[in-house]
Coordinates of C-alpha atoms in Angstrom, one line a residue:
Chain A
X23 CA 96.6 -17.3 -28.9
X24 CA 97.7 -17.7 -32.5
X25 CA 98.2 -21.2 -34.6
X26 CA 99.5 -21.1 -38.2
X27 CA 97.2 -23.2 -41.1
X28 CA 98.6 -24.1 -44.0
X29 CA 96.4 -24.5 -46.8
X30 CA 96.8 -27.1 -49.8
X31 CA 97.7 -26.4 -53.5
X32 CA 93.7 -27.5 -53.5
X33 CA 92.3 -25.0 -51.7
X34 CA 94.0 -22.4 -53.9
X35 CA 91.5 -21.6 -56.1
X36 CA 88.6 -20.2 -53.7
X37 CA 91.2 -18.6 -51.3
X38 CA 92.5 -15.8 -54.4
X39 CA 96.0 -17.6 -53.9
X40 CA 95.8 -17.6 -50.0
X41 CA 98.3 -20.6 -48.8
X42 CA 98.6 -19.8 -44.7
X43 CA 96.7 -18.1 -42.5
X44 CA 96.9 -17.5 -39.1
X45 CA 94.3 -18.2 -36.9
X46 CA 93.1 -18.0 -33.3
X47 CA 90.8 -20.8 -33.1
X48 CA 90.8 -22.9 -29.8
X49 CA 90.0 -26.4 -31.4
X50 CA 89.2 -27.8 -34.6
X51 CA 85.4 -27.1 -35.2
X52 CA 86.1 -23.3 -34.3
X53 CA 89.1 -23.4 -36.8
X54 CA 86.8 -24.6 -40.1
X55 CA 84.0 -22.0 -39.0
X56 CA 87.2 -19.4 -39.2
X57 CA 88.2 -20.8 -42.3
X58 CA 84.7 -20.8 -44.2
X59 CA 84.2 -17.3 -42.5
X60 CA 87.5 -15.9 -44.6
X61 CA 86.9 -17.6 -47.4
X62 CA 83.5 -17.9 -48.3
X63 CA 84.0 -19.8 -52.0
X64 CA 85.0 -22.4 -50.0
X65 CA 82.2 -23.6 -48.1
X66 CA 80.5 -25.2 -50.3
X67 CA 83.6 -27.2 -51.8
X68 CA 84.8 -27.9 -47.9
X69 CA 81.2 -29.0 -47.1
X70 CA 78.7 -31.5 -49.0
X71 CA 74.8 -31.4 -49.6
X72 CA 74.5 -32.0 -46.0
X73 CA 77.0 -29.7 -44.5
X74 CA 79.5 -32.2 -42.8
X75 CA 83.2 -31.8 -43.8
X76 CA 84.0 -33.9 -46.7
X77 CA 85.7 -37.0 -45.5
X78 CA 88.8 -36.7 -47.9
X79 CA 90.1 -34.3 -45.8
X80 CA 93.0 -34.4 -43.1
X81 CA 94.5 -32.0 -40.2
X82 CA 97.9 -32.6 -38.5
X83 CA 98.7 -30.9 -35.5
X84 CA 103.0 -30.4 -35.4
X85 CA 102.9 -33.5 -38.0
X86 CA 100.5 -35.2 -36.3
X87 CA 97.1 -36.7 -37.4
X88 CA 95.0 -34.7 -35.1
X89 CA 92.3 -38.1 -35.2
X90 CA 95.6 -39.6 -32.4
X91 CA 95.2 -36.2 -30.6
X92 CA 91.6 -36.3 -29.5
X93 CA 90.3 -34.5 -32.8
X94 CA 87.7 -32.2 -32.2
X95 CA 88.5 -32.7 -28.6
X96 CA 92.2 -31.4 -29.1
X97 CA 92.6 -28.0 -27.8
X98 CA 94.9 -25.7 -30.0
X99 CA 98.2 -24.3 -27.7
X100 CA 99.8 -21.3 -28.8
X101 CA 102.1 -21.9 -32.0
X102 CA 100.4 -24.8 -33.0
X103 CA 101.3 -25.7 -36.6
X104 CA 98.2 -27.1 -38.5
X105 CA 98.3 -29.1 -41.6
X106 CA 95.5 -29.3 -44.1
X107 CA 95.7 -32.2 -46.8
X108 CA 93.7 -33.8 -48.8
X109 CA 93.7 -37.5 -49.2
X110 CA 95.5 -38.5 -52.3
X111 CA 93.3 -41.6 -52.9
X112 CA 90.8 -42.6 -50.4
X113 CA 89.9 -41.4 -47.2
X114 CA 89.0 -42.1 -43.5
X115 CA 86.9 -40.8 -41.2
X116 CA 87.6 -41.6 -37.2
X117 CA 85.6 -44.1 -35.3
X118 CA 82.1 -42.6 -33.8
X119 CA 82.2 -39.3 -35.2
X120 CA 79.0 -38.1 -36.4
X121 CA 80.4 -35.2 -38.5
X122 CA 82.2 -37.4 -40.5
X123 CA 80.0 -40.2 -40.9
X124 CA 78.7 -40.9 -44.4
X125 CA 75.4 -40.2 -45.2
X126 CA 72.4 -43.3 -46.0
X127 CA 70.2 -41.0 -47.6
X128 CA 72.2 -39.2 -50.2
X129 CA 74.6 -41.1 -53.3
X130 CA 77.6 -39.1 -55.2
X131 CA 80.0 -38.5 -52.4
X132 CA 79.2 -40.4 -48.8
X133 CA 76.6 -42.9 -50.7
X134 CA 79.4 -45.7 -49.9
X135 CA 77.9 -47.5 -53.1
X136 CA 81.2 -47.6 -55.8
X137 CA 79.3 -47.5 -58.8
X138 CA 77.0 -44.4 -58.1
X139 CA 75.9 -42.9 -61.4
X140 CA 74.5 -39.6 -60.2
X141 CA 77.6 -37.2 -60.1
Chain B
X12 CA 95.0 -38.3 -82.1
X13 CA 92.8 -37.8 -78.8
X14 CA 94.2 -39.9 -75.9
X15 CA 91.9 -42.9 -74.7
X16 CA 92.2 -42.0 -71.4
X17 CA 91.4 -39.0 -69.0
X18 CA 91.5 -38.3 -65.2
X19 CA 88.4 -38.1 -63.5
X20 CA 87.1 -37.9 -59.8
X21 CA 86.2 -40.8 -57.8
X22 CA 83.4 -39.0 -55.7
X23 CA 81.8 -36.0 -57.4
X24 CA 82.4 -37.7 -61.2
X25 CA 84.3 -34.3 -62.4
X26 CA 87.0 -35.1 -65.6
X27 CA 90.0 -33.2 -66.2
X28 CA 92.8 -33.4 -69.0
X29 CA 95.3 -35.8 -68.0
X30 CA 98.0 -33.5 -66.2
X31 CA 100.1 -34.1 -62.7
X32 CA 97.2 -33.9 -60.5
X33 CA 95.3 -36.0 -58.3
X34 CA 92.8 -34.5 -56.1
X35 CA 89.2 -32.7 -57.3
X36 CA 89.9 -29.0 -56.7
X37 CA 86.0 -28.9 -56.6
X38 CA 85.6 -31.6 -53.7
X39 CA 89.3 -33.0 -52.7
X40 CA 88.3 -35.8 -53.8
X41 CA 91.4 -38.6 -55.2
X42 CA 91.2 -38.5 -58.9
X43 CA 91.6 -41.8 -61.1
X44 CA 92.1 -42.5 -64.4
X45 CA 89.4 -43.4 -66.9
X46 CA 89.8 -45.7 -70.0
X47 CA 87.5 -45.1 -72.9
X48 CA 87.1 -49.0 -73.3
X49 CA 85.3 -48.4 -76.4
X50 CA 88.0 -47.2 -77.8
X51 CA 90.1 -50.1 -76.6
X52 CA 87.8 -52.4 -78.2
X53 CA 89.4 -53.3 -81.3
X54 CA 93.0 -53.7 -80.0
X55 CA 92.6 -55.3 -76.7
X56 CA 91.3 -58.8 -78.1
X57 CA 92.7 -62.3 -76.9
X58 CA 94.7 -62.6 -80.5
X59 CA 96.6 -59.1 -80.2
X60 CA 97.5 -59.6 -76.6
X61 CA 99.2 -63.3 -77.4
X62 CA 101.1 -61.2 -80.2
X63 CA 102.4 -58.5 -77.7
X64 CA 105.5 -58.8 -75.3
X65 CA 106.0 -60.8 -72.6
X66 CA 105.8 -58.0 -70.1
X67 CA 102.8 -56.1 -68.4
X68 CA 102.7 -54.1 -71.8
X69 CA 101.3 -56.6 -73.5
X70 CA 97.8 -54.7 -72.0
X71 CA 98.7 -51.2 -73.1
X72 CA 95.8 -50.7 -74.8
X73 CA 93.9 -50.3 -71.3
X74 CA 96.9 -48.2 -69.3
X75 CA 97.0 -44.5 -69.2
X76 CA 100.2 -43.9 -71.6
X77 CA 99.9 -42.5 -75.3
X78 CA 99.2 -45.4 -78.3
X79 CA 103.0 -45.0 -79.6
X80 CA 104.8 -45.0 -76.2
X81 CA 107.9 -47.4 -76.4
X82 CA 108.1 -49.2 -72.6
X83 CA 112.0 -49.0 -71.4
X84 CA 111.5 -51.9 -69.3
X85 CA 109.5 -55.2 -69.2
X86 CA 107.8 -55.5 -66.2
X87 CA 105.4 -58.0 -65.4
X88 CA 103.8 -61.6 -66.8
X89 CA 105.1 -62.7 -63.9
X90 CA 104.1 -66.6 -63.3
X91 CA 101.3 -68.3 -62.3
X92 CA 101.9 -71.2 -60.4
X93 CA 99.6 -74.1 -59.3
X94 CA 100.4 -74.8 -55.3
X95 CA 99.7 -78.7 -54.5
X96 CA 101.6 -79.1 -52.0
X97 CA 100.5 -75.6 -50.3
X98 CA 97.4 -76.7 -50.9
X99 CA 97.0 -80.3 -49.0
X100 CA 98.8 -78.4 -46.4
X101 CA 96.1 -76.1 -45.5
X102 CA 93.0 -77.3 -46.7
X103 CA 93.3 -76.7 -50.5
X104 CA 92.5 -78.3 -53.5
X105 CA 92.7 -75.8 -56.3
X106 CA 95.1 -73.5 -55.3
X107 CA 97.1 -70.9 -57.8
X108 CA 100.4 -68.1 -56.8
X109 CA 100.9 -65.0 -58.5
X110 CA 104.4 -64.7 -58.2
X111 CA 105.3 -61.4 -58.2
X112 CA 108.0 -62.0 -56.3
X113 CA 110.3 -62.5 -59.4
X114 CA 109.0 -59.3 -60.8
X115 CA 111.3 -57.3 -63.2
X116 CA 113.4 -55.4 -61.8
X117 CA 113.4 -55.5 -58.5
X118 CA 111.2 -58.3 -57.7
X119 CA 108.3 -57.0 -56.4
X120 CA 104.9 -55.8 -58.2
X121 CA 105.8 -52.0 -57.2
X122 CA 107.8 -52.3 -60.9
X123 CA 104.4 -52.6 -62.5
X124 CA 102.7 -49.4 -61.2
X125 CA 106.0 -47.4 -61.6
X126 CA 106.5 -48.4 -65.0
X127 CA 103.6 -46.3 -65.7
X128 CA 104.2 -43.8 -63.2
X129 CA 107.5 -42.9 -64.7
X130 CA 106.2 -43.2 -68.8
X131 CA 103.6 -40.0 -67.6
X132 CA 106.3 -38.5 -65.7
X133 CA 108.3 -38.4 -69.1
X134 CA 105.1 -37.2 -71.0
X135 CA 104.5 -34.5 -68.3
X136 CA 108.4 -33.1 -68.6
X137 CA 109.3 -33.7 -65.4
X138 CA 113.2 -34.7 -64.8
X139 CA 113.1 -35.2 -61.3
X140 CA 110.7 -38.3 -60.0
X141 CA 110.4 -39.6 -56.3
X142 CA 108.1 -41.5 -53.8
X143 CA 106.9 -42.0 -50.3
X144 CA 107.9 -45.6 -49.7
X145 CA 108.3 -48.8 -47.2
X146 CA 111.0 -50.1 -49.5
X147 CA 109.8 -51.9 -52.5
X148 CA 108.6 -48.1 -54.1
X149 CA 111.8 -47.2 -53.6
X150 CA 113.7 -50.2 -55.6
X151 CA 111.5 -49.8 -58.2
X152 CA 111.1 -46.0 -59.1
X153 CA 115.3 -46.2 -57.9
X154 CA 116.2 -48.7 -60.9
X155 CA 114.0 -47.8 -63.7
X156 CA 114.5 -44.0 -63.0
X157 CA 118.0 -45.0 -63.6
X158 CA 117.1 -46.4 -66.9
X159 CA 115.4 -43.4 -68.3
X160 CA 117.9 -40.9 -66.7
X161 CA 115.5 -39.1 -64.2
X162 CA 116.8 -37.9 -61.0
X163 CA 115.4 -39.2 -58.6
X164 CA 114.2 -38.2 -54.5
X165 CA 112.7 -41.1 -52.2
X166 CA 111.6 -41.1 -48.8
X167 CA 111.5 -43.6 -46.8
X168 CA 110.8 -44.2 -42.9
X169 CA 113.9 -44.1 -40.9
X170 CA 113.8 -48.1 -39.8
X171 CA 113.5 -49.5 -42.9
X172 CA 114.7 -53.1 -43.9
X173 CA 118.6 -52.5 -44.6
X174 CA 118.2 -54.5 -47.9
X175 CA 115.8 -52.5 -48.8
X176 CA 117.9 -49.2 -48.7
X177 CA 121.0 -50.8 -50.1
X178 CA 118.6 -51.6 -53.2
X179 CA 117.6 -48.5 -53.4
X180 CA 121.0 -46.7 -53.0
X181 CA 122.7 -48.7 -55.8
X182 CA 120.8 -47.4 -58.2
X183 CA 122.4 -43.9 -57.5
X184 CA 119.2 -42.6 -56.3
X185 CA 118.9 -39.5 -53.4
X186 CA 117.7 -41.7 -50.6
X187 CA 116.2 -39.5 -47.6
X188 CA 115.2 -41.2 -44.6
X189 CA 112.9 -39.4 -42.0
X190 CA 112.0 -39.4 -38.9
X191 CA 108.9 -41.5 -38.4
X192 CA 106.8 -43.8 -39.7
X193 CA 105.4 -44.2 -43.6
X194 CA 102.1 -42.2 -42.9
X195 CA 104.5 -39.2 -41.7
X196 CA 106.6 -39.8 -44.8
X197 CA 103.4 -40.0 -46.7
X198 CA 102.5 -36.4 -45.8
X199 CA 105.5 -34.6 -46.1
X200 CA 105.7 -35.9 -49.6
X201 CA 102.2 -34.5 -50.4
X202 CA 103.5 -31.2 -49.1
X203 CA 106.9 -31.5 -50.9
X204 CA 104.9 -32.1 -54.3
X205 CA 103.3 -28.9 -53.9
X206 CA 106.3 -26.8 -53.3
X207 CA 108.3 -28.6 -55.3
X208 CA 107.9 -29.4 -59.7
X209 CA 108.7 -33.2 -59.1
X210 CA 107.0 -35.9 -60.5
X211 CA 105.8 -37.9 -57.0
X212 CA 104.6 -41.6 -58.4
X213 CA 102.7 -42.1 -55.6
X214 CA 101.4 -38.6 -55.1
X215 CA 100.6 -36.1 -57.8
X216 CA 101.1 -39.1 -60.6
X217 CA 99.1 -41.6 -58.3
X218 CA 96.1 -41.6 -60.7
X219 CA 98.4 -43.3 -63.2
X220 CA 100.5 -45.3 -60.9
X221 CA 97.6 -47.0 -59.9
X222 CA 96.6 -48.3 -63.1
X223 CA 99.7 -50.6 -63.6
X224 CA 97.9 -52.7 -60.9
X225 CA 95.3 -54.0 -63.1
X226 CA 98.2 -55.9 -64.8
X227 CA 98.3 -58.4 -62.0
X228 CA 94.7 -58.7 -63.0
X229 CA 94.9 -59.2 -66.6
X230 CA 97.5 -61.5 -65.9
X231 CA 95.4 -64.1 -63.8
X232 CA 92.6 -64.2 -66.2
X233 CA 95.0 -64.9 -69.6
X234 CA 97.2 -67.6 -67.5
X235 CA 94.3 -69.3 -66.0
X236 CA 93.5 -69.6 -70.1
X237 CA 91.0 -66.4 -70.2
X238 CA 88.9 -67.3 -67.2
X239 CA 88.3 -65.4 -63.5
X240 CA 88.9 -67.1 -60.4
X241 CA 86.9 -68.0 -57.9
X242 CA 88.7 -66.1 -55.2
X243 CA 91.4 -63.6 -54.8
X244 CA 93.4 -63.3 -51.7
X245 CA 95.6 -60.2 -51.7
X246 CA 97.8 -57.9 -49.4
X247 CA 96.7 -55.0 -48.6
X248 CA 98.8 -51.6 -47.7
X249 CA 97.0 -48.9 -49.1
X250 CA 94.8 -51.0 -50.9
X251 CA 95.1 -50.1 -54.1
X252 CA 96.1 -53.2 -55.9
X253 CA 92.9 -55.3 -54.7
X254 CA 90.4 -52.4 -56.1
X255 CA 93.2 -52.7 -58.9
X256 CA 92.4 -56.4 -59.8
X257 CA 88.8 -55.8 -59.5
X258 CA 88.6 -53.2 -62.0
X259 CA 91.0 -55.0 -64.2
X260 CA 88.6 -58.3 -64.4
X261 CA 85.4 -55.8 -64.9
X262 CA 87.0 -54.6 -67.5
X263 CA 87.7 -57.6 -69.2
X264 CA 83.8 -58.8 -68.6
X265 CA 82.9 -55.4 -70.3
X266 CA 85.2 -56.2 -73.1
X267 CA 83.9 -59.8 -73.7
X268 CA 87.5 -61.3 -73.0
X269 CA 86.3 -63.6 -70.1
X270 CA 82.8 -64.6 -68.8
X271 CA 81.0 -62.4 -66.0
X272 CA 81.6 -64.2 -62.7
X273 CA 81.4 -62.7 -59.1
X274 CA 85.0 -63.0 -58.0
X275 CA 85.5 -62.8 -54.2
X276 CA 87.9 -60.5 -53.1
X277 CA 89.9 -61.5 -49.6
X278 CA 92.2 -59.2 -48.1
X279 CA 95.6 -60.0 -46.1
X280 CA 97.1 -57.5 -43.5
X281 CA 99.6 -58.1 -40.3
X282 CA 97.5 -57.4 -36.9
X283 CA 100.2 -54.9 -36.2
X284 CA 99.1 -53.1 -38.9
X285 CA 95.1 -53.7 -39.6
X286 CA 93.1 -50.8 -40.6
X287 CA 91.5 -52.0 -43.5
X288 CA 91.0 -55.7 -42.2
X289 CA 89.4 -54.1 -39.1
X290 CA 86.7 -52.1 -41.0
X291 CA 86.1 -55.4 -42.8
X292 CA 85.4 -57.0 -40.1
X293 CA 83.4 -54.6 -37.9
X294 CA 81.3 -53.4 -41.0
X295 CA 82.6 -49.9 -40.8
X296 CA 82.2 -47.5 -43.9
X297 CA 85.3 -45.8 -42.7
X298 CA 89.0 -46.5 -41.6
X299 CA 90.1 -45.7 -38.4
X300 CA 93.8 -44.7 -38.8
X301 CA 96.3 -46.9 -37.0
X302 CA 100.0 -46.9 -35.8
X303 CA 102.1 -49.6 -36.8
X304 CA 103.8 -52.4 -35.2
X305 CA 104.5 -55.1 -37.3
X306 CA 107.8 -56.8 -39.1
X307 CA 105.3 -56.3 -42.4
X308 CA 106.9 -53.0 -43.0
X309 CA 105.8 -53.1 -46.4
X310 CA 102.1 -53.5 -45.3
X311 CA 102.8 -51.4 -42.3
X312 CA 100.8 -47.9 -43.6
X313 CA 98.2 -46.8 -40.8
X314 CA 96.3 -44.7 -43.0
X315 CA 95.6 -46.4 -46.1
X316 CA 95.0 -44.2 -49.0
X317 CA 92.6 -46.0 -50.8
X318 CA 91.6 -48.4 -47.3
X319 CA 87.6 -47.2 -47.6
X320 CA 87.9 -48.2 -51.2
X321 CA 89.1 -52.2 -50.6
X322 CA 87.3 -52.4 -47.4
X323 CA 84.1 -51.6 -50.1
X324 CA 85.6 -54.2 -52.9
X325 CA 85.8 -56.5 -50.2
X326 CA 82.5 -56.6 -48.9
X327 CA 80.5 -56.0 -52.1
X328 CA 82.4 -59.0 -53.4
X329 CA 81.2 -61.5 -50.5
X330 CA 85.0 -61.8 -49.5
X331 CA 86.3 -61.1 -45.8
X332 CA 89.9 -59.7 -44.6
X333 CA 92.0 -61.3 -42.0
X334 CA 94.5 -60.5 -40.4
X335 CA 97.4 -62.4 -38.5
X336 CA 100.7 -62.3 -35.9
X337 CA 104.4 -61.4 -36.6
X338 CA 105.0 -65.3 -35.5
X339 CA 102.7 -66.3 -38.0
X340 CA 103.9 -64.3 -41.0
X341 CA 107.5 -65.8 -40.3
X342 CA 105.8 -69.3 -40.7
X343 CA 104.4 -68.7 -43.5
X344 CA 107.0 -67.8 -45.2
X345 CA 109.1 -70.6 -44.2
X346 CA 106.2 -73.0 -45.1
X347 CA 105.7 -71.6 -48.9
X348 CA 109.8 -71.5 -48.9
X349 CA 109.3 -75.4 -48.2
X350 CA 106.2 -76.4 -50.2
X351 CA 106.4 -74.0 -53.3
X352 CA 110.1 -73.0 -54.0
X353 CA 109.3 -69.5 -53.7
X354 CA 110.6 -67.6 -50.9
X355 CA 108.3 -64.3 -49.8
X356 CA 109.2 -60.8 -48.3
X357 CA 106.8 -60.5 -45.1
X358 CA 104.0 -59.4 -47.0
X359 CA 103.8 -62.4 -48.7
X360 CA 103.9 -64.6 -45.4
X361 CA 100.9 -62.3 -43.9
X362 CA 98.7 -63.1 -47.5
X363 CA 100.0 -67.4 -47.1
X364 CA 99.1 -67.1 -43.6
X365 CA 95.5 -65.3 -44.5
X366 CA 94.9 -68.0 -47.2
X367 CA 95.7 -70.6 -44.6
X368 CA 93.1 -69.1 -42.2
X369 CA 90.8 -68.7 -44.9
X370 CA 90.6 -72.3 -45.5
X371 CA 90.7 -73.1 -42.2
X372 CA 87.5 -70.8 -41.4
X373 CA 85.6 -72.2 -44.2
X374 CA 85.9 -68.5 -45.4
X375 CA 87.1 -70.3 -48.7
X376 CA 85.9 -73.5 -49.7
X377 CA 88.5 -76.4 -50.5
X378 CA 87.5 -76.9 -54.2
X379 CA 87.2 -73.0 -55.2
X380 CA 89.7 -71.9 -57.3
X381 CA 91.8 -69.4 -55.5
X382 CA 95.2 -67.2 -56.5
X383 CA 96.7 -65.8 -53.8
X384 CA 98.9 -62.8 -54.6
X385 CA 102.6 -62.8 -53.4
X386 CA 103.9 -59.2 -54.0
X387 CA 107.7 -59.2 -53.1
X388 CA 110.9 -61.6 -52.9
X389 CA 112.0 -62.6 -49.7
X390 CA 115.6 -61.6 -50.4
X391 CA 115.0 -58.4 -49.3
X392 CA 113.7 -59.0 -45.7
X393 CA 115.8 -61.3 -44.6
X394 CA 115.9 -59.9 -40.9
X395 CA 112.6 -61.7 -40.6
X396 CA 114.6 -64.5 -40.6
X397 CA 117.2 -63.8 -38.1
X398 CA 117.5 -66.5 -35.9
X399 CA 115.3 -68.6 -37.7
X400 CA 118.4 -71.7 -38.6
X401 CA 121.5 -72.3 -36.9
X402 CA 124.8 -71.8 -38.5
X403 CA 126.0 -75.8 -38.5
X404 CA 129.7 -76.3 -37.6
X405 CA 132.0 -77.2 -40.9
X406 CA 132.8 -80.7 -42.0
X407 CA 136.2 -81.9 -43.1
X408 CA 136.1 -82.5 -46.9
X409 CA 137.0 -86.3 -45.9
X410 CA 134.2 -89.3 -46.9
X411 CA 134.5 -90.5 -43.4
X412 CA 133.5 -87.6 -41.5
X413 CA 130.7 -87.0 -43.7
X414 CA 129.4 -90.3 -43.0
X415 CA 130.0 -89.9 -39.2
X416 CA 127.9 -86.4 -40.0
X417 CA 125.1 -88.1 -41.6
X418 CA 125.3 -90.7 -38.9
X419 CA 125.0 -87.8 -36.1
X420 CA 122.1 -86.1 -38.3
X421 CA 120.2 -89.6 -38.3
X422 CA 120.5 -90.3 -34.5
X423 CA 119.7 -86.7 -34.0
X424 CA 116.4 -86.8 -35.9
X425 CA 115.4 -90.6 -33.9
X426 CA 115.8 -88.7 -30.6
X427 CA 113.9 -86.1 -32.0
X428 CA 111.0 -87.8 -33.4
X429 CA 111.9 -90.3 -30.1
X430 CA 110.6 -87.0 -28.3
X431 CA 107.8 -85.9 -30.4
X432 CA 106.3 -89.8 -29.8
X433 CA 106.5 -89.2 -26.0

C-alpha cells in the first residue's frame, strides 16, 4: 500500500528541497513517525518542547480535512493523496484530542496567553 | 530609510524582513506584522491625523506600507452612526453603527484590508494578485486590482451569491469558481501560492492584509471624539477583524491617543456556521472545524484562520459570542432596513441579531456604550430577501383610483390589526 504526501513550501528547508514523498503508512500517527524518520531536521520544527505536533498544522485526505474523516482513526487506502499545510493565520485543533491539546504548563507556543513574552 | 514595520511570528516570536510570506518556517506558525510604534510616535498624533484624508489612510503611519506610498484609492472613514431607534427596539440606550456597508468601493470593509494587500503586492513586484473568497474579497481585490492594472485570479465557492460574482466579473477580473465550499477554496489557494509567483491577499500577503483591519478600529475611537467604547460587537469569519480592532485600540492606549479602558469584545456568527462562537461558549482553547450551512455565506468559513485567536480576544476581554438562525438574520436585516436606513448583507443581520440577543441576555447592559460593526451592503445579497414583499398589482395614474387604493390599503390594515386584537 502506497499514499502520496505532499509537503509545503515550509517544510522545504529541513527536507534538502524534498516536496512529495511517497509513503506506506496505514494512518496518520504512523505517517508523522515516517515523516520525522526521513527527515530528521524536522522533528524538532514539526514537534514542540513537549513533543505533540504543533497545532498550526493541517492534513487532507483527497481534499479533505482528515479532522471530518476520523483523524487519527482514518485508515489510509491505497492511493490516498495526503495534503500537508500549514495554517495561514491561526489554527485548530479537533475536539478531545490529547495530542493536540495545548499545554497548561508551558507559554511561547500552546501557553493560550496572547501576550506571552518568552519566545 | 529603514521601514517601521517588519513581519514576525505569532507563536515562537521569530522576525523576518518584510517579504511574501506568512508562516514561521521554524514552527509553521502564521506570521503578522509588527509596527515599531515608537517610531510612529511623532506622526500618528490627534492633530496630524485631522490633517490627513478622509480615507483609512489617514492612519498610515501605523499600516505596513513604506512612508512615501501614494494610496490609489480612498477606502475607509466610513460613518459612525448613533442607532435610537435600533436601540429602544432592543433594549438599548447608547447604541453606535459602523457602517461599512458604504465602504469604498465596493461597499464592504474587505476594501480596507485589500487596499493594503495590493500596495505590498506592488512593493513585492508581483503583477498578478488573487484571493480565496465568499464574495466581498472578491469585489474588492477585483475593482482596485483594476485600478492599479494587476491581473487578477479569484476563487470563489461554486454557490456563491450571483451579485456577488457579477461584482466581481465587471471589473474584468479571471473569476474561478470551484467545487466546494470556502475552506476547500481556502486550501487550494495556499497550494496555488506555492506553485505559483502570485500575490494571494489573503494567503502569502495575509500578514499585511490583516493590518488594514485596525482601520475600523481607529475609526471608532476618532468618531466617538478620541474615546473607546464600552463594547464591540463584531462578525466573525475568520476572525481576524475582531483581533484587528483590539490591537488597533491597544495601540492607540500605547500611543497616548485615547485613555486605557477594557473594551469588551462580542462576537457575531450564523448557527449554520459557528466555530468560533462555539469555542466561546464551551471554553475551548481550540476550534473544532465545522461545515457550513447557513445563507451568511460571507461568514460561512468552517475553519477560521485566525478562530483560536478571537475566541482568545473574546474571552480575555469579558465579552461572549452568540450565534443565531437563518430566520433571524433575515429579520434583522429588515429591522435595521426599517429603523436605521441602512440596509445589511447577511452578515450584518447575524451581528444586529447578536446585538439584539446581547441586550436581551443582559450580556450588554442598556446604558453601555456599544458599536456594532456592519461589514457589507445589503445590495449584494439580495436572495436573502426573496420572498420577503409581494410585488403589488399597478395603479392607473388617475387621482381616483389612487384614493380607492389608499382606501383598500386602510381597510386592509383595520382587518389586520382587527385580527392581531382577536
Amino acid at each position: 500500500m502506497s499514499v502520496k504526501v505532499l509537503l509545503p513550501n515550509a517544510f522545504q528547508k529541513h527536507t534538502d528541497g524534498t516536496k512529495e514523498i511517497q509513503s506506506s503508512a496505514h494512518n496518520l500517527p504512523e505517517l508523522i513517525t515516517e515523516i520525522e524518520t526521513s527527515f530528521p531536521a524536522l522533528k524538532t520544527h514539526l514537534r514542540d518542547e513537549q513533543g505533540q505536533v504543533r497545532r498550526f498544522i493541517n492534513f487532507y485526505v483527497n481534499e479533505e480535512d482528515i479532522r471530518f474523516l476520523g483523524n487519527e482513526k482514518y485508515d489510509f487506502k491505497d492511493g490516498d493523496e495526503v495534503l500537508v499545510i500549514p495554517s495561514i493565520a491561526g489554527g485548530c485543533s479537533p475536539h478531545g484530542d490529547t495530542r493536540f491539546a495545548p499545554s497548561q504548563l508551558c507559554c511561547c507556543s500552546y501557553c493560550g496567553q496572547e501576550e506571552c513574552s518568552c519566545a | 530609510m529603514a521601514l517601521a514595520y517588519e513581519l514576525r511570528c505569532r507563536e515562537c516570536g521569530k522576525t523576518y524582513p518584510n517579504t511574501p510570506l506568512s508562516i514561521c518556517d521554524a514552527c509553521f506558525s502564521p506570521l503578522e506584522v509588527h509596527c515599531d510604534l515608537e517610531a510612529a510616535r511623532g506622526s500618528f498624533t490627534r492633530e496630524k491625523i485631522a490633517q490627513g484624508p478622509d480615507s483609512m489612510w489617514r492612519y498610515k503611519a501605523l499600516l505596513p506600507v513604506p512612508e512615501d506610498y501614494v494610496p490609489a484609492t480612498p477606502a475607509g472613514w466610513t460613518p459612525l452612526l448613533a442607532a435610537p431607534r435600533l436601540a429602544s427596539r432592543i433594549g438599548a440606550k447608547n447604541l453606535y453603527i459602523k457602517n461599512d456597508a458604504v465602504c469604498l468601493p465596493t461597499l464592504s470593509f474587505k476594501d480596507r484590508v485589500v487596499s493594503v494587500a495590493l500596495a505590498n503586492a506592488q512593493i513585492f513586484g508581483f503583477d498578478t494578485v488573487g484571493c480565496s473568497s465568499t464574495g466581498n474579497l472578491a469585489n474588492a481585490v477585483a475593482a482596485q486590482a483594476a485600478r492599479l492594472g494587476l491581473k487578477t485570479y479569484i476563487l470563489v465557492p461554486s454557490d456563491l451569491e450571483p451579485a456577488k460574482i457579477l461584482n466581481t466579473q465587471v471589473y474584468g477580473a479571471k473569476l474561478v469558481r470551484i467545487d466546494g465550499n470556502y475552506d476547500h477554496v481556502n486550501r487550494l489557494c495556499s497550494q496555488i501560492a506555492e506553485r505559483y509567483n502570485w500575490g494571494f491577499v489573503n494567503v502569502n500577503l495575509r500578514p499585511y492584509y490583516a493590518e488594514g483591519s485596525k482601520t475600523v478600529g481607529y475609526e471608532i475611537a476618532e468618531q466617538l471624539g478620541w474615546r473607546l467604547p464600552d463594547n464591540i460587537v463584531c462578525p466573525m469569519a475568520g476572525g481576524s477583524l475582531i483581533t484587528k480592532i483590539k490591537k488597533a485600540f491597544k495601540e492607540l492606549i500605547a500611543l497616548g491617543l485615547v485613555e486605557e479602558k477594557e473594551v469588551r469584545f462580542f462576537g457575531a456568527q450564523a448557527t449554520g456556521c459557528s466555530p468560533i462562537s462555539t469555542a466561546v461558549k464551551t471554553g475551548a482553547d481550540h476550534i473544532e472545524p465545522q461545515r457550513p450551512s447557513t445563507i451568511a455565506r460571507s461568514l460561512a468559513i468552517g475553519n477560521p484562520a485566525d478562530g483560536i485567536y478571537a475566541a482568545r480576544a473574546i474571552r480575555e476581554s469579558g465579552g461572549w459570542a452568540e450565534d443565531v438562525s437563518d430566520v433571524e438574520i433575515v429579520s434583522a436585516i429588515q429591522e435595521l432596513a426599517e429603523t436605521e436606513g441602512i440596509f445589511t448583507e447577511t452578515a450584518g443581520g447575524v451581528t444586529t441579531a447578536v446585538t439584539a440577543r446581547l441586550y436581551a441576555h443582559g450580556r450588554i447592559k442598556a446604558d453601555d456604550l456599544t458599536v456594532t460593526c456592519i461589514t457589507g451592503n445589503g445590495l449584494k445579497t439580495t436572495d436573502a430577501l426573496a420572498g420577503a414583499y409581494e410585488v403589488e398589482r399597478a395603479v392607473r395614474p388617475r387621482l381616483s383610483d389612487f384614493e380607492a387604493y389608499i382606501e383598500e390599503q386602510t381597510e386592509d390594515r383595520a382587518i389586520l390589526e382587527g385580527a392581531s386584537v382577536r
